Short mmCIF file of N, CA and C in Angstrom, two decimals:
data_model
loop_
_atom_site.label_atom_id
_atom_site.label_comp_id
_atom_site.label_asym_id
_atom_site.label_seq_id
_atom_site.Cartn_x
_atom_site.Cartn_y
_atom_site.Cartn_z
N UNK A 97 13.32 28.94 -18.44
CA UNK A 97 13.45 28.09 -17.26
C UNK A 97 13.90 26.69 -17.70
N UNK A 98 15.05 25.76 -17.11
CA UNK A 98 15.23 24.71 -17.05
C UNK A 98 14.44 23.85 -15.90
N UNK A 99 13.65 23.51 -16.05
CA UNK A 99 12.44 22.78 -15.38
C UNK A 99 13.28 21.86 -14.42
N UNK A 100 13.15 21.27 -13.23
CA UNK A 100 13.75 20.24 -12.28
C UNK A 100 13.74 18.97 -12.60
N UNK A 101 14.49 18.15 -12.41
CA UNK A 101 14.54 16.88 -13.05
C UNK A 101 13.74 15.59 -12.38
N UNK A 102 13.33 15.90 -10.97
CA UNK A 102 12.92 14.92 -10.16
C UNK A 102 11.18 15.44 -9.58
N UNK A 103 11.12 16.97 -10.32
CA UNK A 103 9.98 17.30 -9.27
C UNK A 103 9.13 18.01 -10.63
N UNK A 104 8.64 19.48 -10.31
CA UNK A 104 8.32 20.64 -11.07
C UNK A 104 8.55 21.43 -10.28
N UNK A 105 8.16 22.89 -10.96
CA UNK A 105 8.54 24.13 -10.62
C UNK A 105 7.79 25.11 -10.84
N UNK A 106 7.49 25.63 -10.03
CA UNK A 106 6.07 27.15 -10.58
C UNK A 106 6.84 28.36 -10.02
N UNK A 107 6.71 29.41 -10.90
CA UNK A 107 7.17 30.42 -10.60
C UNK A 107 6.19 31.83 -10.60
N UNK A 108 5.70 32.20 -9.54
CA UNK A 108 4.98 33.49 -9.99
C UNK A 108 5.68 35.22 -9.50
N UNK A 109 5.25 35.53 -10.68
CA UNK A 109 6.19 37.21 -10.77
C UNK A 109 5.19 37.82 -10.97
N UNK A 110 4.86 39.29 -9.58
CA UNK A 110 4.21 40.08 -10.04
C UNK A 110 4.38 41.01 -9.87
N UNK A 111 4.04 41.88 -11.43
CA UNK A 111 4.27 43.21 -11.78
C UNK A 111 5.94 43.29 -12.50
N UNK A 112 6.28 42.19 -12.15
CA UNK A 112 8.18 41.61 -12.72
C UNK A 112 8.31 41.54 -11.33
N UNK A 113 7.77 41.43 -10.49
CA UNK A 113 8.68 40.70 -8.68
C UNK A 113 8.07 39.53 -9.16
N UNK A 114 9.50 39.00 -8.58
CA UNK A 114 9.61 37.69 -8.19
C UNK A 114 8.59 37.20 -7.08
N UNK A 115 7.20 36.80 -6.75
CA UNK A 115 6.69 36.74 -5.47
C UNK A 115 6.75 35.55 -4.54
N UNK A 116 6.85 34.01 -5.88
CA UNK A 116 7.41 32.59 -5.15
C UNK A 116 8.04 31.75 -6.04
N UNK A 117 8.95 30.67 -5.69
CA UNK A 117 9.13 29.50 -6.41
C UNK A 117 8.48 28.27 -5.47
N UNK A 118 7.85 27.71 -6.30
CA UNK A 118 7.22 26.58 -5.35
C UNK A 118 7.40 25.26 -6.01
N UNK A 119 8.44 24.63 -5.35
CA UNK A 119 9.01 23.18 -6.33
C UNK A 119 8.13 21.89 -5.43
N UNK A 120 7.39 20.80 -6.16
CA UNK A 120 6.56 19.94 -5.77
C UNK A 120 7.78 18.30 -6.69
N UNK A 121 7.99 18.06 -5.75
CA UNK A 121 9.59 16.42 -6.16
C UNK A 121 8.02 15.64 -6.36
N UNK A 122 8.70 14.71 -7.66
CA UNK A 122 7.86 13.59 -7.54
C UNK A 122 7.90 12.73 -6.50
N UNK A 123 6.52 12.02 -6.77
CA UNK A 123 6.36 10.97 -5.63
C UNK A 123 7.25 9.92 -4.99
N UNK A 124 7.78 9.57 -4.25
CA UNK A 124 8.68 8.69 -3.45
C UNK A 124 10.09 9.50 -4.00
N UNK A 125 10.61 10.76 -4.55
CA UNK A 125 11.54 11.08 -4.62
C UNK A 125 11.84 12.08 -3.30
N UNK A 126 13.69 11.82 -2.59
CA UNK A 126 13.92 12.23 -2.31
C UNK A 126 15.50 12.51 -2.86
N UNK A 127 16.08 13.18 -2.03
CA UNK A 127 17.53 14.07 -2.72
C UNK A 127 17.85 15.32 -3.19
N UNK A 128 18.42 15.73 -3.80
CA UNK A 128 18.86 17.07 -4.52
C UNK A 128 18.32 17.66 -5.93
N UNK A 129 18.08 18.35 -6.06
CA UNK A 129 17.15 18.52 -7.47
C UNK A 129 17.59 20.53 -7.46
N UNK A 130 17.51 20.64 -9.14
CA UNK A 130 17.72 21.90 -9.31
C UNK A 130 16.66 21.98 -10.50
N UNK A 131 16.61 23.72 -10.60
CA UNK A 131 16.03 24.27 -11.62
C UNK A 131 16.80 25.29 -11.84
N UNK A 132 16.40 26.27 -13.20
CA UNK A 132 17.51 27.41 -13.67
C UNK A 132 16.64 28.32 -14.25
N UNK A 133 16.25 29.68 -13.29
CA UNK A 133 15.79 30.52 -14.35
C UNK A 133 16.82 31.75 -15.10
N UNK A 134 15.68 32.19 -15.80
CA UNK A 134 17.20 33.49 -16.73
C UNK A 134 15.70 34.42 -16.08
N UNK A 135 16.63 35.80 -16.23
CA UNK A 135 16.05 37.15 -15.77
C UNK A 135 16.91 38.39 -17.02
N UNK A 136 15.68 38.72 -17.43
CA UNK A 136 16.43 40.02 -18.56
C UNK A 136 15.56 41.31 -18.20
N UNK A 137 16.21 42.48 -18.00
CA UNK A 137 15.87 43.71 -18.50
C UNK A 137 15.98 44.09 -19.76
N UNK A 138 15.88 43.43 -20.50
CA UNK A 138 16.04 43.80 -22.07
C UNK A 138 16.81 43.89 -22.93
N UNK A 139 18.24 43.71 -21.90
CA UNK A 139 19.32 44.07 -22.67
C UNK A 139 20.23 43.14 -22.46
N UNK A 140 20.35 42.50 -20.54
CA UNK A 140 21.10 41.48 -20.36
C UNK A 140 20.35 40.47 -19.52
N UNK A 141 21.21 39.71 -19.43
CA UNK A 141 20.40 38.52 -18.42
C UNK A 141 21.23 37.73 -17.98
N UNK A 142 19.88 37.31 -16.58
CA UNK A 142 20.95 36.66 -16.03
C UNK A 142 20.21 34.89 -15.77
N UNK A 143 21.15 33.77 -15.13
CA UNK A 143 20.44 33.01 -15.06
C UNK A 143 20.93 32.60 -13.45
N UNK A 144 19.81 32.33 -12.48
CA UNK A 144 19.75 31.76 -11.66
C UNK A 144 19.27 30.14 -11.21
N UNK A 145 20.15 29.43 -10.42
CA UNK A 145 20.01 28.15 -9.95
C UNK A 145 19.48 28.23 -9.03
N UNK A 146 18.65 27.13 -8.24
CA UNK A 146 17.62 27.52 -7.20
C UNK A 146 18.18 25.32 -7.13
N UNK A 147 18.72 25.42 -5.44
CA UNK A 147 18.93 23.84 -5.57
C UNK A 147 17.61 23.43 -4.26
N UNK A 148 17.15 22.33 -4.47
CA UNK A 148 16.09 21.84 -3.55
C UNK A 148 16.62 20.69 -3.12
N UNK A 149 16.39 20.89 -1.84
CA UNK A 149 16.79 19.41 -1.05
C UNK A 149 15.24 18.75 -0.56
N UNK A 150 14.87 17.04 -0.64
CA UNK A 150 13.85 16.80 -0.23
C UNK A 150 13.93 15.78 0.40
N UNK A 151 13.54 15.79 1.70
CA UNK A 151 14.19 14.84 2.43
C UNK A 151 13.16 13.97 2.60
N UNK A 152 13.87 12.74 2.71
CA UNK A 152 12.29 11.53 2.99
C UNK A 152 12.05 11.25 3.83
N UNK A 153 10.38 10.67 3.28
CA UNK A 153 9.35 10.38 4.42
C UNK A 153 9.16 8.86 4.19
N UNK A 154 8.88 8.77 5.22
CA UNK A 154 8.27 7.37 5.37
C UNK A 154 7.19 6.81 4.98
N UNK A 155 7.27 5.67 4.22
CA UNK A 155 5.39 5.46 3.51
C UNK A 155 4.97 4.32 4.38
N UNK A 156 4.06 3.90 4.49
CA UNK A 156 3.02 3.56 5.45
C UNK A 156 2.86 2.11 4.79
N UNK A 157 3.10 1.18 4.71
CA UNK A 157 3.20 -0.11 4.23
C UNK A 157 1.19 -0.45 3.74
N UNK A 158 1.04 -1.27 2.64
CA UNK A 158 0.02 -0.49 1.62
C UNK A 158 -0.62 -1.94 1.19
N UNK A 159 -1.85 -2.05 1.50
CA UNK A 159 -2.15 -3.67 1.00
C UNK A 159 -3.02 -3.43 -0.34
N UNK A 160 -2.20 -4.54 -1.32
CA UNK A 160 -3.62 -4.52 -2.43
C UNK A 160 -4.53 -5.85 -2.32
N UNK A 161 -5.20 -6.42 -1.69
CA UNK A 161 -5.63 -7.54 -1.40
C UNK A 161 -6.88 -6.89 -1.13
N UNK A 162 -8.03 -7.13 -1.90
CA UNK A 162 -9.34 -6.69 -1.60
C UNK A 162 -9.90 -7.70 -0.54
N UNK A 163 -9.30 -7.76 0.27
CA UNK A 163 -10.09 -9.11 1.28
C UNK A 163 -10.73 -8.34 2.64
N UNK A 164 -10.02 -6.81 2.21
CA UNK A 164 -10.79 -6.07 3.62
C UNK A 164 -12.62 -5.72 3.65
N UNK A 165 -12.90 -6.35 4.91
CA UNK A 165 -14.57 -6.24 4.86
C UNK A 165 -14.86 -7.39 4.42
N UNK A 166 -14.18 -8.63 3.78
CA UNK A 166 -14.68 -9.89 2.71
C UNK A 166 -15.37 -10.91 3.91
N UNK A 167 -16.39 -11.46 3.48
CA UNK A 167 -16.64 -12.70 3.95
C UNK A 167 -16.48 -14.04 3.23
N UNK A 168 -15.40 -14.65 3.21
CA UNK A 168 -15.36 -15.89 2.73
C UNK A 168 -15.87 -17.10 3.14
N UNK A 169 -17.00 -17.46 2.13
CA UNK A 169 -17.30 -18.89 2.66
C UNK A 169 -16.56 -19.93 2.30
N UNK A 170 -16.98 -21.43 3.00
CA UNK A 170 -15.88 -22.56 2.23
C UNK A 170 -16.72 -23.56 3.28
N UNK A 171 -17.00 -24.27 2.51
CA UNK A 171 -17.47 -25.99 3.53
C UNK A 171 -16.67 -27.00 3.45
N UNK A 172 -16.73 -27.50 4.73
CA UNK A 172 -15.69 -28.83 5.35
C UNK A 172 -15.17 -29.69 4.26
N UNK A 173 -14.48 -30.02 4.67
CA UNK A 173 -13.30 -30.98 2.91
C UNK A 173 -12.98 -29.82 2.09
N UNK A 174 -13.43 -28.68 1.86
CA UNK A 174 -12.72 -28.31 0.75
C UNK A 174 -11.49 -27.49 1.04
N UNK A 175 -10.54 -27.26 -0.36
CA UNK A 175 -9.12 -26.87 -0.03
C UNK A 175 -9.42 -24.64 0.12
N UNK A 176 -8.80 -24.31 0.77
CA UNK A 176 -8.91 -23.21 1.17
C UNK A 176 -7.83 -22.25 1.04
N UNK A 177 -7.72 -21.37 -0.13
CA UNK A 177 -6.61 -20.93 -0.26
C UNK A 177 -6.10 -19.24 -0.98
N UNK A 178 -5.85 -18.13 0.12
CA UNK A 178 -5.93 -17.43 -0.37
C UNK A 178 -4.60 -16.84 -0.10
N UNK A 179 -4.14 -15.49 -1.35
CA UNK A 179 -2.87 -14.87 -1.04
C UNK A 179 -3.40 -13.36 -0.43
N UNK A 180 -2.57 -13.04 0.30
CA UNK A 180 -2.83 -11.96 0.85
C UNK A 180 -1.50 -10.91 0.35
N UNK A 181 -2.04 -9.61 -0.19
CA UNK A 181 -0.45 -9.04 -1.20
C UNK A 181 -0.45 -7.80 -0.47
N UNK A 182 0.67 -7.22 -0.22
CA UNK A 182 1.18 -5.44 0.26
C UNK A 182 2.12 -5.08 -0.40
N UNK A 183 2.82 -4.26 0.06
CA UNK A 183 3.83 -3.70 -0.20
C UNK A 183 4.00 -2.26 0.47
N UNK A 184 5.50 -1.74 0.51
CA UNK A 184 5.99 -1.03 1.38
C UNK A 184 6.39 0.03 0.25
N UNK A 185 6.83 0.88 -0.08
CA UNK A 185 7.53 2.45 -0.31
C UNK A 185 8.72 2.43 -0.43
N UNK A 186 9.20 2.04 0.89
CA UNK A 186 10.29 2.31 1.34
C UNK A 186 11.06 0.58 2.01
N UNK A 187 10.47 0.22 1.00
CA UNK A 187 10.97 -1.31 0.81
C UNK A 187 11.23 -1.81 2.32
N UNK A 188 10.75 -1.73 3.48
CA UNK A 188 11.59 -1.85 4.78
C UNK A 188 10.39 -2.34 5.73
N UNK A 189 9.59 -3.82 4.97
CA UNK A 189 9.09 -4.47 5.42
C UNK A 189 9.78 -5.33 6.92
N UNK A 190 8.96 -5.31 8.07
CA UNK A 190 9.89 -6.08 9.41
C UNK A 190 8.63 -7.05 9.72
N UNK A 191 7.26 -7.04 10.38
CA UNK A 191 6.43 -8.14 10.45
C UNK A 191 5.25 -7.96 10.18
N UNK A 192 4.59 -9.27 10.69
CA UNK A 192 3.14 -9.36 10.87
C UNK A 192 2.48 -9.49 11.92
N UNK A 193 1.47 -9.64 11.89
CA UNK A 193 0.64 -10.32 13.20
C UNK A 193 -0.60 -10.34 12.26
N UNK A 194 -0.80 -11.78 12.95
CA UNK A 194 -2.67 -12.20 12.25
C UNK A 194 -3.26 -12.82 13.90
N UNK A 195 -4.71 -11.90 13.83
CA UNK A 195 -5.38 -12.55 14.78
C UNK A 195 -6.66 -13.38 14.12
N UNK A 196 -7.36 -13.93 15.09
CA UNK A 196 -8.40 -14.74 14.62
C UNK A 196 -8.75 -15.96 13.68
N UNK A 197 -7.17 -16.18 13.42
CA UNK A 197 -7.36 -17.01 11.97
C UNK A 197 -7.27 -18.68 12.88
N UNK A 198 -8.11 -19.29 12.10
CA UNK A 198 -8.37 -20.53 12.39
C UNK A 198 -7.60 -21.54 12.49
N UNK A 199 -7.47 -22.31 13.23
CA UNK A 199 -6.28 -23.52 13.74
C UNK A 199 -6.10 -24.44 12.39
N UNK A 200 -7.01 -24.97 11.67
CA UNK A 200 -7.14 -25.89 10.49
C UNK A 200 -5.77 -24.87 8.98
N UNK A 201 -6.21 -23.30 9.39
CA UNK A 201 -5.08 -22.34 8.28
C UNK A 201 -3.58 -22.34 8.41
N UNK A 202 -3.03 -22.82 7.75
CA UNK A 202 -1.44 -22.68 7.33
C UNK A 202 -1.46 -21.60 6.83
N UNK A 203 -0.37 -20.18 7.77
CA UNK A 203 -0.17 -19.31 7.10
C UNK A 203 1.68 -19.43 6.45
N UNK A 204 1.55 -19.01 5.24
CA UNK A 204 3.29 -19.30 4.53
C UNK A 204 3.74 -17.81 4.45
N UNK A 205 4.74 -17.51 5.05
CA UNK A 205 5.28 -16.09 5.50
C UNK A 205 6.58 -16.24 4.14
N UNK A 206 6.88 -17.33 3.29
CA UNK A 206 8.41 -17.40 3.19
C UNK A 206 8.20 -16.20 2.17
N UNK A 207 7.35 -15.50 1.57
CA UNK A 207 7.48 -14.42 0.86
C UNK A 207 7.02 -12.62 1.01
N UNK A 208 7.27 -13.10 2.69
CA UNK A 208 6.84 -11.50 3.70
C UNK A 208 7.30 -10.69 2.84
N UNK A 209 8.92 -10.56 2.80
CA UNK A 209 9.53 -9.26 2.18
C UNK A 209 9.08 -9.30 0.79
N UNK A 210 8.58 -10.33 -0.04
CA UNK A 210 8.32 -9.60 -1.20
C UNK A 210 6.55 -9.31 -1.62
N UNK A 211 6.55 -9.05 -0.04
CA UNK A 211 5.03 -8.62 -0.22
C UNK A 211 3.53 -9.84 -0.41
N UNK A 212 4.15 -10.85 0.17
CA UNK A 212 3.07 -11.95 0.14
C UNK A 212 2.70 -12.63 1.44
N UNK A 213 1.36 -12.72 1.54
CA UNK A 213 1.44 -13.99 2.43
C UNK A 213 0.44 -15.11 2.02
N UNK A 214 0.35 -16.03 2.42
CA UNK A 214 -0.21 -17.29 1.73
C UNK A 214 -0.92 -18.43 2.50
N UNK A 215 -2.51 -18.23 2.73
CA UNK A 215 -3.16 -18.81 3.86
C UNK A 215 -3.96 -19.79 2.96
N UNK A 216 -3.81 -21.43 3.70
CA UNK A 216 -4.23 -22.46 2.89
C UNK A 216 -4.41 -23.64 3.57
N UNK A 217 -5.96 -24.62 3.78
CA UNK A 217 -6.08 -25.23 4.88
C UNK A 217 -7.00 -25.98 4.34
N UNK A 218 -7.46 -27.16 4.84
CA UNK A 218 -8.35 -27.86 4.29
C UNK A 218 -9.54 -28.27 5.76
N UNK A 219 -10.70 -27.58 6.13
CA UNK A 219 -11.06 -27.87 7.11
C UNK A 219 -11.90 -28.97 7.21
N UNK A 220 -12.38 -29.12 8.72
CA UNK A 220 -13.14 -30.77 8.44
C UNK A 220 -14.63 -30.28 9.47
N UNK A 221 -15.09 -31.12 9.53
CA UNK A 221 -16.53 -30.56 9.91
C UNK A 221 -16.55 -30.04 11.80
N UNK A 222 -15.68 -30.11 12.60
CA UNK A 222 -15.29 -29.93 13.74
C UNK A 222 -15.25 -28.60 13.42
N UNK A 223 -14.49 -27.50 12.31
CA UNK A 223 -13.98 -26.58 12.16
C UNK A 223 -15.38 -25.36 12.24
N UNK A 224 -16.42 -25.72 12.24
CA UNK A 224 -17.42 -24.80 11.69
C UNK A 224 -17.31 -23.63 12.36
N UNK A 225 -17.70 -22.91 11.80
CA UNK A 225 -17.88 -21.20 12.63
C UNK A 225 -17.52 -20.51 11.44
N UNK A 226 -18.02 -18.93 12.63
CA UNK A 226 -17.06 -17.89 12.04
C UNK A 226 -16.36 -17.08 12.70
N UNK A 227 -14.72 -16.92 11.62
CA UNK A 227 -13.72 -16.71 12.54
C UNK A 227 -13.29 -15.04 11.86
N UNK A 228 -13.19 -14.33 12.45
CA UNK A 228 -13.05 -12.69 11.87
C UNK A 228 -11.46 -12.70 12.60
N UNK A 229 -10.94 -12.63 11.09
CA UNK A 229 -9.30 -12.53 11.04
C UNK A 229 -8.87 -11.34 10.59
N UNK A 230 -7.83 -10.59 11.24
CA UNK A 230 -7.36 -9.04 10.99
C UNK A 230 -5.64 -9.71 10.77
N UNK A 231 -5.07 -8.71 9.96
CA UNK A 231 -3.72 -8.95 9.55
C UNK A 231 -3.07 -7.71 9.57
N UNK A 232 -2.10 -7.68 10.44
CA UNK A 232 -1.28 -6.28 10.77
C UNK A 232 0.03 -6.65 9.45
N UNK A 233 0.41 -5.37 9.13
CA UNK A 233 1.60 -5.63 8.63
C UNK A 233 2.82 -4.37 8.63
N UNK A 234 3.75 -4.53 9.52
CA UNK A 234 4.64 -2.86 10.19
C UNK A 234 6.07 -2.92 9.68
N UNK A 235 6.15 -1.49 9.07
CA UNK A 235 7.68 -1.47 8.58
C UNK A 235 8.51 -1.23 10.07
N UNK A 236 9.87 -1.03 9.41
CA UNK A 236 10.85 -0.82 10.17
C UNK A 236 11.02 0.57 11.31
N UNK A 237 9.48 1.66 10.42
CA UNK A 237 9.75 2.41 11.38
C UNK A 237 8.33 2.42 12.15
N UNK A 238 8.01 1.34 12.39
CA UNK A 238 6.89 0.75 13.03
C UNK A 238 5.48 1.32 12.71
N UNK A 239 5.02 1.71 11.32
CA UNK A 239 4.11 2.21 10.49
C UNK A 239 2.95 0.69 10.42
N UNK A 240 2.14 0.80 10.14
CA UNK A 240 1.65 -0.80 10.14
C UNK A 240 0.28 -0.05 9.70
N UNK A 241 -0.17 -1.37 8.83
CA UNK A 241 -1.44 -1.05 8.01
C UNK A 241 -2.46 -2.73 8.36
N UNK A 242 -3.51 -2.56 8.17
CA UNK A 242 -4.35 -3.63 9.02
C UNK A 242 -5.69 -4.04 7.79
N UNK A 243 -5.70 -5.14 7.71
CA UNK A 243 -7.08 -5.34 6.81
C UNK A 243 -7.80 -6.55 8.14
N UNK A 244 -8.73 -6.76 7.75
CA UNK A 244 -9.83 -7.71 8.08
C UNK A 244 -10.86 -8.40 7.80
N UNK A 245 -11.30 -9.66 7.90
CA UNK A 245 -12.27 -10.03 6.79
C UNK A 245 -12.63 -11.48 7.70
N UNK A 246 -13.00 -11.80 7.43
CA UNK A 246 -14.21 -13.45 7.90
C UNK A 246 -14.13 -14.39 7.00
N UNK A 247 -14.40 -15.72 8.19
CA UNK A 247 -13.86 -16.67 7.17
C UNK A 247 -15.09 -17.68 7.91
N UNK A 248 -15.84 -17.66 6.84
CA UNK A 248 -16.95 -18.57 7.60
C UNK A 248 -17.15 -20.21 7.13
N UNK A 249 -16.96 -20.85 7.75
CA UNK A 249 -17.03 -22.34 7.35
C UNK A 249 -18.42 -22.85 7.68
N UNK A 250 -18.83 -23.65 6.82
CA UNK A 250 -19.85 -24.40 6.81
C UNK A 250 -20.18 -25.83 7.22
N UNK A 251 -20.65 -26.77 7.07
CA UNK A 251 -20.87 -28.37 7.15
C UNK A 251 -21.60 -28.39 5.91
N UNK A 252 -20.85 -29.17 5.12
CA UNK A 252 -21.01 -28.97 3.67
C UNK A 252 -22.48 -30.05 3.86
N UNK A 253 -22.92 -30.59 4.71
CA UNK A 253 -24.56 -31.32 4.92
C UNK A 253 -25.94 -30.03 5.18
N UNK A 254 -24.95 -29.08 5.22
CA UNK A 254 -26.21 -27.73 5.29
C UNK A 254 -26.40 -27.02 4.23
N UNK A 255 -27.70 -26.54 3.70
CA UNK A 255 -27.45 -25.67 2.26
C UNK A 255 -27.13 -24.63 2.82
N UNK A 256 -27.06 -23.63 1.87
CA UNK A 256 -26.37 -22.26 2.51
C UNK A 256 -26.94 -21.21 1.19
N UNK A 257 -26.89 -20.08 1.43
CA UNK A 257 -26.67 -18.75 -0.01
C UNK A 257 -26.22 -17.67 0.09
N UNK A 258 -25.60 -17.33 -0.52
CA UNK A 258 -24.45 -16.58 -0.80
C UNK A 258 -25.19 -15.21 -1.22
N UNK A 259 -24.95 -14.03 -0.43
CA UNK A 259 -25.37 -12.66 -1.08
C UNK A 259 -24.15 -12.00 -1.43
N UNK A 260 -24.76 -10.89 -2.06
CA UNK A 260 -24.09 -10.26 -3.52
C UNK A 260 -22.44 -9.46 -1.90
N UNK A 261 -22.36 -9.74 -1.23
CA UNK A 261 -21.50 -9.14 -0.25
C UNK A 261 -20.59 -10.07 0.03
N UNK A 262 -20.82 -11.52 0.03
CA UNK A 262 -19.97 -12.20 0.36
C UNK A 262 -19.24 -12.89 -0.97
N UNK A 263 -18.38 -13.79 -0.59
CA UNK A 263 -17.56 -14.26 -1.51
C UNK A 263 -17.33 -15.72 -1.72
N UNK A 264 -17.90 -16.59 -2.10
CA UNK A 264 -17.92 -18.12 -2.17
C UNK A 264 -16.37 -18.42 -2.61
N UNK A 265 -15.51 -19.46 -2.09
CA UNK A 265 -14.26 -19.57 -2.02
C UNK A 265 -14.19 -21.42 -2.48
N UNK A 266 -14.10 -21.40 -3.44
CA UNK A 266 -13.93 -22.59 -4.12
C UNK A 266 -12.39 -22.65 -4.80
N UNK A 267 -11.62 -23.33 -4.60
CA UNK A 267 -10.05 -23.69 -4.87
C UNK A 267 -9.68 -24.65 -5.02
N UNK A 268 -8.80 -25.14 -6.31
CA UNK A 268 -8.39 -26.36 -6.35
C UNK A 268 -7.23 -26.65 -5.88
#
């Protein structure tokens, strides 16, 4: 057997029947792909091509940003600044949408398509609360993947403590 160049190939024969070929394309591959078996009765042989077509799918736009479920704290005056990272499959990033995020946050989109976004704010003691912010992000064939997380501000005149769940957000 000449094995496929983009995928693999399993072949099961029983009793000498042929019973399947079952070709599995690697991941994000699509296109044309072959394999080649030979067949002998003992004396001659032959070799057969078997061509696979695999047509693509669409991947689901994919965040690596552990901020889903996060509670971030941060008290008044200090600088506030986090990146938020994805990425797409099928490279065919189109938008966003963020709800809940706080008036004091600058969000910086200028690196959407290469998978960034960039939220950074300096709040003041007016700002206090907590604000539970979700971030959509949808390809072109309107696939969209969603994280969410909290952003709790303080009055840096209150003590506060931090459990092993949340995330103290100190930035220079």
């Amino acid at each position: 057997i000449e094995n496929a160049t983009n995928g693999s190939v399993e072949i099961l024969f029983d009793d000498e029947i042929l019973e399947f070929i079952k070709y599995i394309p690697d991941q994000n591959f699509n296109g044309f792909d072959s394999a080649v078996i030979q067949v002998s009765d003992g004396i001659d042989f032959d070799r057969f091509t078997f061509i696979f077509k695999v047509i693509s799918v669409d991947d689901v736009p994919t965040f690596h940003s552990n901020h889903n479920g996060q509670l971030l704290r941060i008290e008044d005056g200090e600088k506030f600044s986090e990146k938020i990272t994805f990425s797409d499959g099928d490279g065919d990033l189109a938008n966003f949408q963020i709800s809940g995020i706080p008036s004091w946050v600058v969000v910086d989109s200028s690196k959407f398509t290469d998978g960034e976004l960039s939220l950074s704010g300096v709040p003041e003691v007016v700002d206090e609360g907590l604000h539970d912010v979700s971030i959509t992000i949808t390809d072109q064939k309107n696939l969209s993947s969603t994280i969410s997380f909290e952003i709790d501000l303080k009055n840096s005149l209150y003590s506060s403590s931090v459990t092993s769940s949340e995330r103290l957000v100190h930035t220079g």
